[in-house]
Short mmCIF file of C-alpha atoms in Angstrom, two decimals:
data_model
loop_
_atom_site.label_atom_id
_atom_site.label_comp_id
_atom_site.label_asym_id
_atom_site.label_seq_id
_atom_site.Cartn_x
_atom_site.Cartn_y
_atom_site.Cartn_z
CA UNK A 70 0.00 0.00 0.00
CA UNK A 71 1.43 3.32 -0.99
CA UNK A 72 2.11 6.19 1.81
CA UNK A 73 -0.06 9.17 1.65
CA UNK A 74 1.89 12.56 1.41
CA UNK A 75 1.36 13.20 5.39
CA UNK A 76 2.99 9.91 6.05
CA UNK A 77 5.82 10.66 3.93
CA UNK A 78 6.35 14.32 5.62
CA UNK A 79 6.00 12.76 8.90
CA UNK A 80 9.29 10.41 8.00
CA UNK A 81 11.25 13.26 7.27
CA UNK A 82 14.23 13.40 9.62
CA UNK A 83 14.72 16.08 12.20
CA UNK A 84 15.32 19.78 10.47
CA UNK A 85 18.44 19.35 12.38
CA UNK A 86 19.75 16.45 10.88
CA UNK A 87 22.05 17.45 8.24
CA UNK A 88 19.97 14.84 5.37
CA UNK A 89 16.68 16.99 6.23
CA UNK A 90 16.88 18.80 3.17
CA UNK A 91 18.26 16.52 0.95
CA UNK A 92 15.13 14.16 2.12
CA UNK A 93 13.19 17.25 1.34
CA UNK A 94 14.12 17.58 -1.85
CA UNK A 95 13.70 14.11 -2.83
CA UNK A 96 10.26 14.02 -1.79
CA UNK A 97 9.13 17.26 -4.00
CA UNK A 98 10.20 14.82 -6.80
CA UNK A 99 7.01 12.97 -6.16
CA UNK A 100 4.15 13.68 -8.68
CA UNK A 101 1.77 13.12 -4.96
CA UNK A 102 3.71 16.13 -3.70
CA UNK A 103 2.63 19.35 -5.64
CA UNK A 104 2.03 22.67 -4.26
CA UNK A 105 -2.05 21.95 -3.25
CA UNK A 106 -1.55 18.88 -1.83
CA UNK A 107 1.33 20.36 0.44
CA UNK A 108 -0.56 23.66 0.71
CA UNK A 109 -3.50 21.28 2.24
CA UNK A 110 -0.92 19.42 4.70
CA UNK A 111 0.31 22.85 5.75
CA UNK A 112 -2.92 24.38 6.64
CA UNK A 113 -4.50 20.95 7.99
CA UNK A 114 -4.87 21.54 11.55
CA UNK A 115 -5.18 17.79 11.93
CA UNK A 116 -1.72 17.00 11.70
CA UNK A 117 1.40 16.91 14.21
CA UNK A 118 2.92 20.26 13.86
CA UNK A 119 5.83 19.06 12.44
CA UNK A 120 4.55 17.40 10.07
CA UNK A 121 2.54 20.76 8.63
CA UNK A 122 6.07 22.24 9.11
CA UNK A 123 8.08 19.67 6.82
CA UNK A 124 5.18 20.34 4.27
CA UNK A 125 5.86 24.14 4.48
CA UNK A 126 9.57 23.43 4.33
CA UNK A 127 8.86 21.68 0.97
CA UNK A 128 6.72 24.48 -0.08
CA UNK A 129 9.45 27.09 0.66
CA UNK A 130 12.27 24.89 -1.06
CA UNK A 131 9.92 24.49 -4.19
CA UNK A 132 9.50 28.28 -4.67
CA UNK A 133 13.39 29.02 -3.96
CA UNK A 134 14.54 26.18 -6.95
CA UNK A 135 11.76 28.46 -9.26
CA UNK A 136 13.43 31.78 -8.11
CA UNK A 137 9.51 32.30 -6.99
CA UNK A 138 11.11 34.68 -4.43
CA UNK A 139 7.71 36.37 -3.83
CA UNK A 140 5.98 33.87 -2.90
CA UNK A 141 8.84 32.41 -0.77
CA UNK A 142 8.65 35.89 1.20
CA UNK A 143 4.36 35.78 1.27
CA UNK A 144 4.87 32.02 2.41
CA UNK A 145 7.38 33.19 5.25
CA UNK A 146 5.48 36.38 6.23
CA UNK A 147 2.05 33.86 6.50
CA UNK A 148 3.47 30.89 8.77
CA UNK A 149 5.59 32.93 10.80
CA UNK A 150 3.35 32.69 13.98
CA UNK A 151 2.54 29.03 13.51
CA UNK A 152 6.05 28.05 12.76
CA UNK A 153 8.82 30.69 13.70
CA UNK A 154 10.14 29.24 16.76
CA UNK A 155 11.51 26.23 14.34
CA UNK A 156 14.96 26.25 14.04
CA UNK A 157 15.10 26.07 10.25
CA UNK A 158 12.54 29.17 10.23
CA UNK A 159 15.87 31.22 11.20
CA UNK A 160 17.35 30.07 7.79
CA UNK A 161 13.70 30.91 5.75
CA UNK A 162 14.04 34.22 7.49
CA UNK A 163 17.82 34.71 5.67
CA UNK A 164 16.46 33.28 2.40
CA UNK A 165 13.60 36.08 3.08
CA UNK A 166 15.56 39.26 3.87
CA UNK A 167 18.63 37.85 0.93
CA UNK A 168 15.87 38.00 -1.71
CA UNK A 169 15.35 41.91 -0.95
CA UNK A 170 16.79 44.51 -2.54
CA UNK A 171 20.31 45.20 -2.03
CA UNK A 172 20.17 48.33 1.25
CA UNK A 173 22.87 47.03 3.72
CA UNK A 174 20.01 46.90 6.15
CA UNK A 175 18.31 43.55 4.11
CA UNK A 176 21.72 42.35 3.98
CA UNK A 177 22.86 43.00 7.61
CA UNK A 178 19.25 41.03 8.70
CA UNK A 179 19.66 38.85 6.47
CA UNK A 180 23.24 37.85 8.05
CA UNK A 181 21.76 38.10 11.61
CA UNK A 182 19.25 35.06 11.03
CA UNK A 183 21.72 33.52 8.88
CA UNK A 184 24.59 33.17 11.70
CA UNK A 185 21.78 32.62 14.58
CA UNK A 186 20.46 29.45 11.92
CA UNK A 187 24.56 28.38 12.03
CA UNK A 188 24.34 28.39 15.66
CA UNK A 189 20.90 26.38 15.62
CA UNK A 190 21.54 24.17 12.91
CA UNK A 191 25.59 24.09 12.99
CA UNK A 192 26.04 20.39 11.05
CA UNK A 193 23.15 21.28 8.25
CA UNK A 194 25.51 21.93 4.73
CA UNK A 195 22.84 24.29 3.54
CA UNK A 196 22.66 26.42 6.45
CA UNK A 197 26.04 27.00 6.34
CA UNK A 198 25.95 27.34 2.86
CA UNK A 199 23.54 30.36 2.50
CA UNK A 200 25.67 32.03 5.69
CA UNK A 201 28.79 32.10 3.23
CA UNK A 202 26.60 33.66 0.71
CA UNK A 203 25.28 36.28 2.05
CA UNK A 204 28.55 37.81 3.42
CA UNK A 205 29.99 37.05 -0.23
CA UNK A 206 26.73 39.45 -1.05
CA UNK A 207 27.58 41.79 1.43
CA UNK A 208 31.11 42.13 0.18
CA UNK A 209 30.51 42.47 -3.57
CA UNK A 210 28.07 44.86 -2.47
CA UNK A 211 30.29 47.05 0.23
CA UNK A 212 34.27 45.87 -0.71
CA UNK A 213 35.53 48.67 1.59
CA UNK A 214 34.43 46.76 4.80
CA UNK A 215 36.23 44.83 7.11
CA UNK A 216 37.36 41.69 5.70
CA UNK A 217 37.13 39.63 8.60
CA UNK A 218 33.87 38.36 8.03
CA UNK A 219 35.38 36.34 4.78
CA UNK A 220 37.41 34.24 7.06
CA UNK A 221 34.03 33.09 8.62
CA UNK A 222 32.47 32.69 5.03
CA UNK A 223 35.18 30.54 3.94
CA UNK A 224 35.04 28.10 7.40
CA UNK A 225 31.47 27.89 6.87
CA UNK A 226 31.20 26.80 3.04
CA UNK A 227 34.31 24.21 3.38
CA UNK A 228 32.49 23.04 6.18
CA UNK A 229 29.17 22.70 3.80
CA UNK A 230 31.41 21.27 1.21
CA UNK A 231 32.72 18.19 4.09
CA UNK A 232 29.49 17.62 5.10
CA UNK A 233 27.58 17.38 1.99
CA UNK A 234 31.17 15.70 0.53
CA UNK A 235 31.16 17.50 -2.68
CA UNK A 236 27.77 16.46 -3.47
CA UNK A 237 26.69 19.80 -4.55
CA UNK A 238 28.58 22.12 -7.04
CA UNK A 239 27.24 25.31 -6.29
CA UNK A 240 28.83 24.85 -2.97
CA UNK A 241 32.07 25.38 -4.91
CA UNK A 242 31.23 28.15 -6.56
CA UNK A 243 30.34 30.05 -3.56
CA UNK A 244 33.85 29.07 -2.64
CA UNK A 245 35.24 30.55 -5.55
CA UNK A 246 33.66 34.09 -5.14
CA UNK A 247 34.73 33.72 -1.03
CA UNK A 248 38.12 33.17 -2.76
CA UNK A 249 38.20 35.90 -5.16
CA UNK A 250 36.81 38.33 -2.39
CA UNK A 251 40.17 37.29 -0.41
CA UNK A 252 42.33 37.75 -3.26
CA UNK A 253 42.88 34.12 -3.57
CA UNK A 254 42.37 34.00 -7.36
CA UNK A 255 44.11 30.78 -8.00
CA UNK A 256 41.79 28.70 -5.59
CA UNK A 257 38.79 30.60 -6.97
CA UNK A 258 39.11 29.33 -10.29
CA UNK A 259 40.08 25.61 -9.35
CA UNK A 260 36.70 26.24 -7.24
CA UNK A 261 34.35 27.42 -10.42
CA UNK A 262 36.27 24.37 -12.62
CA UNK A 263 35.29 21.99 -10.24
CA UNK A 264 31.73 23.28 -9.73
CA UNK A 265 31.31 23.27 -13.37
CA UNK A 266 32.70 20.43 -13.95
CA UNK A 267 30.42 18.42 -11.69
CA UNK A 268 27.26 19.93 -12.26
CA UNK A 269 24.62 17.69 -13.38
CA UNK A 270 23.58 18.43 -17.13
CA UNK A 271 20.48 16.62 -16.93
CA UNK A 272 19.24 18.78 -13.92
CA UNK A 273 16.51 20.71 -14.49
CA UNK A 274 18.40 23.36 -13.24
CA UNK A 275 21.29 23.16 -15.27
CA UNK A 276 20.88 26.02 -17.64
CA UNK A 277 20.72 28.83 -15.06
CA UNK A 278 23.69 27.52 -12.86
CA UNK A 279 25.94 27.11 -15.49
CA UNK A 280 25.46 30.78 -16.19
CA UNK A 281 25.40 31.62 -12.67
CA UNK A 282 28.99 29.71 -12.76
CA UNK A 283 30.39 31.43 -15.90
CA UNK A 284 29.23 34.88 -14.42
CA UNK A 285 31.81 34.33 -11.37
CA UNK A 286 34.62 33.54 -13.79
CA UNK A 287 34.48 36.35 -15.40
CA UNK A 288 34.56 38.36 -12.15
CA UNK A 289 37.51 36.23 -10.69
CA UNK A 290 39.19 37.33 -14.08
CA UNK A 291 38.18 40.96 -13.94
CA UNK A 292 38.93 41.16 -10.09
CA UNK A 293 42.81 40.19 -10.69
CA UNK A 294 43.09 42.19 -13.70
CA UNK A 295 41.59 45.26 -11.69
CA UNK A 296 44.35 44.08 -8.95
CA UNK A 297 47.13 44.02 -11.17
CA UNK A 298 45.94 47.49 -12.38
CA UNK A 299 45.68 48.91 -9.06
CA UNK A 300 48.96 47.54 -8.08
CA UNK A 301 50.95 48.98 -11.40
CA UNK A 302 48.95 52.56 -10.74
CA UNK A 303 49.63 52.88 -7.33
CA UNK A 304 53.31 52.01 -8.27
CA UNK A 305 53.04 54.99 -10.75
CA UNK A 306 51.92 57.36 -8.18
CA UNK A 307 55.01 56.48 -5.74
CA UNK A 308 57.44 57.01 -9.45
CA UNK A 309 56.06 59.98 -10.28
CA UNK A 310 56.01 61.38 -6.71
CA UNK A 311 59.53 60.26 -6.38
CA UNK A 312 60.30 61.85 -9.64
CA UNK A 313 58.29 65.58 -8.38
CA UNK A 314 60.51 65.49 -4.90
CA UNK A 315 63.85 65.04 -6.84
CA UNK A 316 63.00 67.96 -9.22
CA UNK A 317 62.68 69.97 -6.59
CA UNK A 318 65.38 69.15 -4.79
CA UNK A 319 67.47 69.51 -7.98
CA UNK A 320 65.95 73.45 -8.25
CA UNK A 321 67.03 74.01 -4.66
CA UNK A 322 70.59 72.57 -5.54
CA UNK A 323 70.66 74.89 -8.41
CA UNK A 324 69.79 77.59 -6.40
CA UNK A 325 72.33 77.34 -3.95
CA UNK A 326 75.15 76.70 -6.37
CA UNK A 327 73.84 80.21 -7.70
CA UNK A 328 74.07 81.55 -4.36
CA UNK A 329 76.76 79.96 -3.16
CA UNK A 330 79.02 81.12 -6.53
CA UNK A 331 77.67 85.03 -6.00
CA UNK A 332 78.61 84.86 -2.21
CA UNK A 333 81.97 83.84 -3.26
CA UNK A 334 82.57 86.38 -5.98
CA UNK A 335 81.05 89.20 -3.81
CA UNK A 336 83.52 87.52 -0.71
CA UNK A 337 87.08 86.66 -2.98
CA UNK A 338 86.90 90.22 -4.80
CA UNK A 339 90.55 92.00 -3.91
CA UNK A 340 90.36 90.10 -0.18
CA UNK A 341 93.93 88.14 0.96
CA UNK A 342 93.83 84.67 0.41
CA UNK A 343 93.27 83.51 3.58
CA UNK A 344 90.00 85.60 5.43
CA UNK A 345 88.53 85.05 1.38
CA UNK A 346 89.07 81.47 2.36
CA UNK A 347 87.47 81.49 6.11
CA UNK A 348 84.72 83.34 4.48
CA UNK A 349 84.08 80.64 1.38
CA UNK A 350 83.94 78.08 3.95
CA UNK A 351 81.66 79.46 6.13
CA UNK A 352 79.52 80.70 3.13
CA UNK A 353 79.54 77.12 2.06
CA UNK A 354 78.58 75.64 5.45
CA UNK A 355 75.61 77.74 5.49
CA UNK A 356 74.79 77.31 1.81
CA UNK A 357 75.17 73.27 2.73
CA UNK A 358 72.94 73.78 6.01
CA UNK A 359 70.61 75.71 4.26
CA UNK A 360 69.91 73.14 1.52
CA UNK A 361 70.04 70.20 3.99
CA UNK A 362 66.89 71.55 5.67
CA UNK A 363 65.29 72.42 2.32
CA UNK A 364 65.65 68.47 1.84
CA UNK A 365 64.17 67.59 4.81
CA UNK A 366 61.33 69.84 3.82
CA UNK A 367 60.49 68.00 0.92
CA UNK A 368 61.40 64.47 1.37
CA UNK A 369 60.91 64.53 5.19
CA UNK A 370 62.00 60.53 6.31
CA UNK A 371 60.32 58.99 3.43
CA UNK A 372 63.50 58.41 1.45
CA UNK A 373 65.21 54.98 1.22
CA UNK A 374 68.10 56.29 2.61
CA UNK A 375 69.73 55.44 5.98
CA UNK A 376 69.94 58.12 9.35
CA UNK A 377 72.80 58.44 8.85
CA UNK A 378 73.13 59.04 5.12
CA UNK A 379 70.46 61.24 5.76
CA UNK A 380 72.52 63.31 8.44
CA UNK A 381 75.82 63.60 6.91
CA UNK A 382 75.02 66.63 4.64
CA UNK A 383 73.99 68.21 7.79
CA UNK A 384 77.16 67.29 9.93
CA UNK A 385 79.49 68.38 6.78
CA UNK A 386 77.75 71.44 6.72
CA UNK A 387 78.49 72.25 10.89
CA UNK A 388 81.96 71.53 9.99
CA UNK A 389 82.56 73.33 6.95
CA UNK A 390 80.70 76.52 9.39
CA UNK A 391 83.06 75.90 12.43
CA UNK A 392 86.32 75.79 9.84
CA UNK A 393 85.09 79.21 8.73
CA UNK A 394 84.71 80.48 11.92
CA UNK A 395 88.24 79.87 12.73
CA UNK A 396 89.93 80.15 9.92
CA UNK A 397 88.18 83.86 9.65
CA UNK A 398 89.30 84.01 13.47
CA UNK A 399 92.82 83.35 13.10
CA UNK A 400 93.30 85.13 9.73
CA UNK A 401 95.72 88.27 9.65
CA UNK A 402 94.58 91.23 11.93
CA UNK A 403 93.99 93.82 9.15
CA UNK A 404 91.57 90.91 7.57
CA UNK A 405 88.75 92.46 8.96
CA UNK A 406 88.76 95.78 8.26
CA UNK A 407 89.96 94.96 4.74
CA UNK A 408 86.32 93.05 4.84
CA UNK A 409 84.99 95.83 5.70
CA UNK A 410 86.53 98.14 3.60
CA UNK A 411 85.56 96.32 0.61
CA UNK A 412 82.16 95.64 1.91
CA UNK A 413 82.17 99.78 1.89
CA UNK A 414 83.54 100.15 -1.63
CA UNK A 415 80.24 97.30 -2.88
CA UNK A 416 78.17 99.83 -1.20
CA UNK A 417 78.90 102.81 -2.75
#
């Protein structure tokens, strides 16, 4: 004698076995379970409560596999009093707020029942499944976020892919757009091969997975390519920023040669050999000094040089000014009003 659909919903294992689903599928197959008769078994007041909740389970799977995703959300919104304290209601409730548009706020509730249906349901594949998908939404949505939350994703779908052990593709290729989120391109296209690869061509539902599949390669290839890009334009930036600080610093260079070649001429002009000396020195100390800080200015500690490469212009610089000091010190005693005197003469 052949079960009656009640019978057969009332076999189903626990919704916290990790084969609840899979049975669930497998009995939608069945031309005794269409959408009245399971409509009837959910609304039969007769029945164990469980029982009407395995039939709405069905129900809810049904409309998901047909992208129904209205009447997946008018389904949740109806049985939510009669059957929300289920555990696997938590995971309906993600499906729910996932099939909304894309605000962070559907998104963010959408991962809230998703994580508390991990924690409820921690050894069901497709619970963990959906979890990993909607942070992979969240991300491809906000990629400026913190990127913590991928970690998690990728735990929870190699977990799903364990459990299930590789029994379902798409499992994969939420893997590979985890992966590509990370930066991991390599393992996110062995992830969409495989996924393709094993996908069932006879499925009914062959057709829009495989161009679900072939839509995430192209964004693993686009996402390294707009890597690579950023990496060789950021490298530009640092090049030509490089290349702006040592034109300056090449100006200021020039400009102190120029001063430093005036102050001499002004400084040598009919002066004894050595106070003209004393005088160069010190005038180059100060032009050295001078430039030194004009260097710092620009380049600040940025450079690839060492401290003390960085510091040896200025120590030079000290020295070259304390030569000058005493070599203009110790220089003949009619040096300085022969300075002077000439200084006089440039004035008038």
């Amino acid at each position: 004698m052949t079960d009656t659909l009640p019978e057969r919903l009332a076999r189903l294992p626990a919704e916290t076995h990790p084969s609840f689903g899979t049975a669930a599928r497998a009995l939608l197959s069945e031309p005794a379970a269409g959408d009245d008769a399971l409509t009837a078994a959910v609304d039969n007041s007769d029945l164990p409560e469980q029982t009407r909740f395995n039939a709405f389970y069905c129900l809810q799977v049904r409309a998901w596999r047909r992208r129904d995703h209205r009447r997946h959300r008018a389904n949740t919104d109806r049985y939510q009093s009669a059957f929300g304290e289920h555990p696997m209601f938590y995971f309906l409730q993600a499906e729910y707020y996932a099939t909304l548009d894309d605000e962070p706020a559907n998104l963010d509730a959408a991962l809230t029942f998703a994580v508390e249906a991990v924690t409820r349901l921690p050894g069901v594949p497709g619970v963990l499944h959906l979890a990993a998908q909607i942070i992979a939404d969240r991300h491809e949505r906000e990629p400026e976020q913190d990127r913590r939350p991928l970690l998690d994703a990728e735990r929870y779908i190699r977990q799903a892919i364990a459990l299930s052990e590789g029994g379902y593709p798409r499992y994969h290729a939420t893997h590979a757009r985890i992966a590509t989120l990370r930066g991991s391109f390599a393992a996110a296209r062995a992830s969409i091969a495989r996924a393709i690869e094993d996908e069932d061509s006879a499925g009914a539902e062959y057709p829009l997975r495989m161009g679900d599949y072939q839509i995430i390669r192209a964004r693993i290839q686009y996402a390294q390519e707009a890597e690579r890009l950023a990496e060789r334009q950021e490298a530009a930036v640092r090049e030509l920023r490089q290349v702006r600080g040592q034109v300056l610093e090449i100006m200021g260079l020039l400009a102190a040669v120029i001063a430093f070649i005036t102050t001499a001429a002004t400084i040598a002009a009919g002066q004894p050999a050595r106070p003209a000396a004393g005088l160069l020195t010190l005038a180059g100390g100060v032009t050295l000094l001078v430039f030194w800080g004009f260097h710092v200015l620009i380049s600040g500690s940025s450079g690839h040089a060492s401290t003390s490469q960085r510091l040896a212009p200025a120590v030079i610089g000290l020295i070259l000014l304390l030569a000058g000091f005493v070599m203009t010190a110790w220089g003949p005693a009619d040096a300085g009003g022969a300075v002077r005197q000439q200084v006089g003469q440039d004035a008038q």
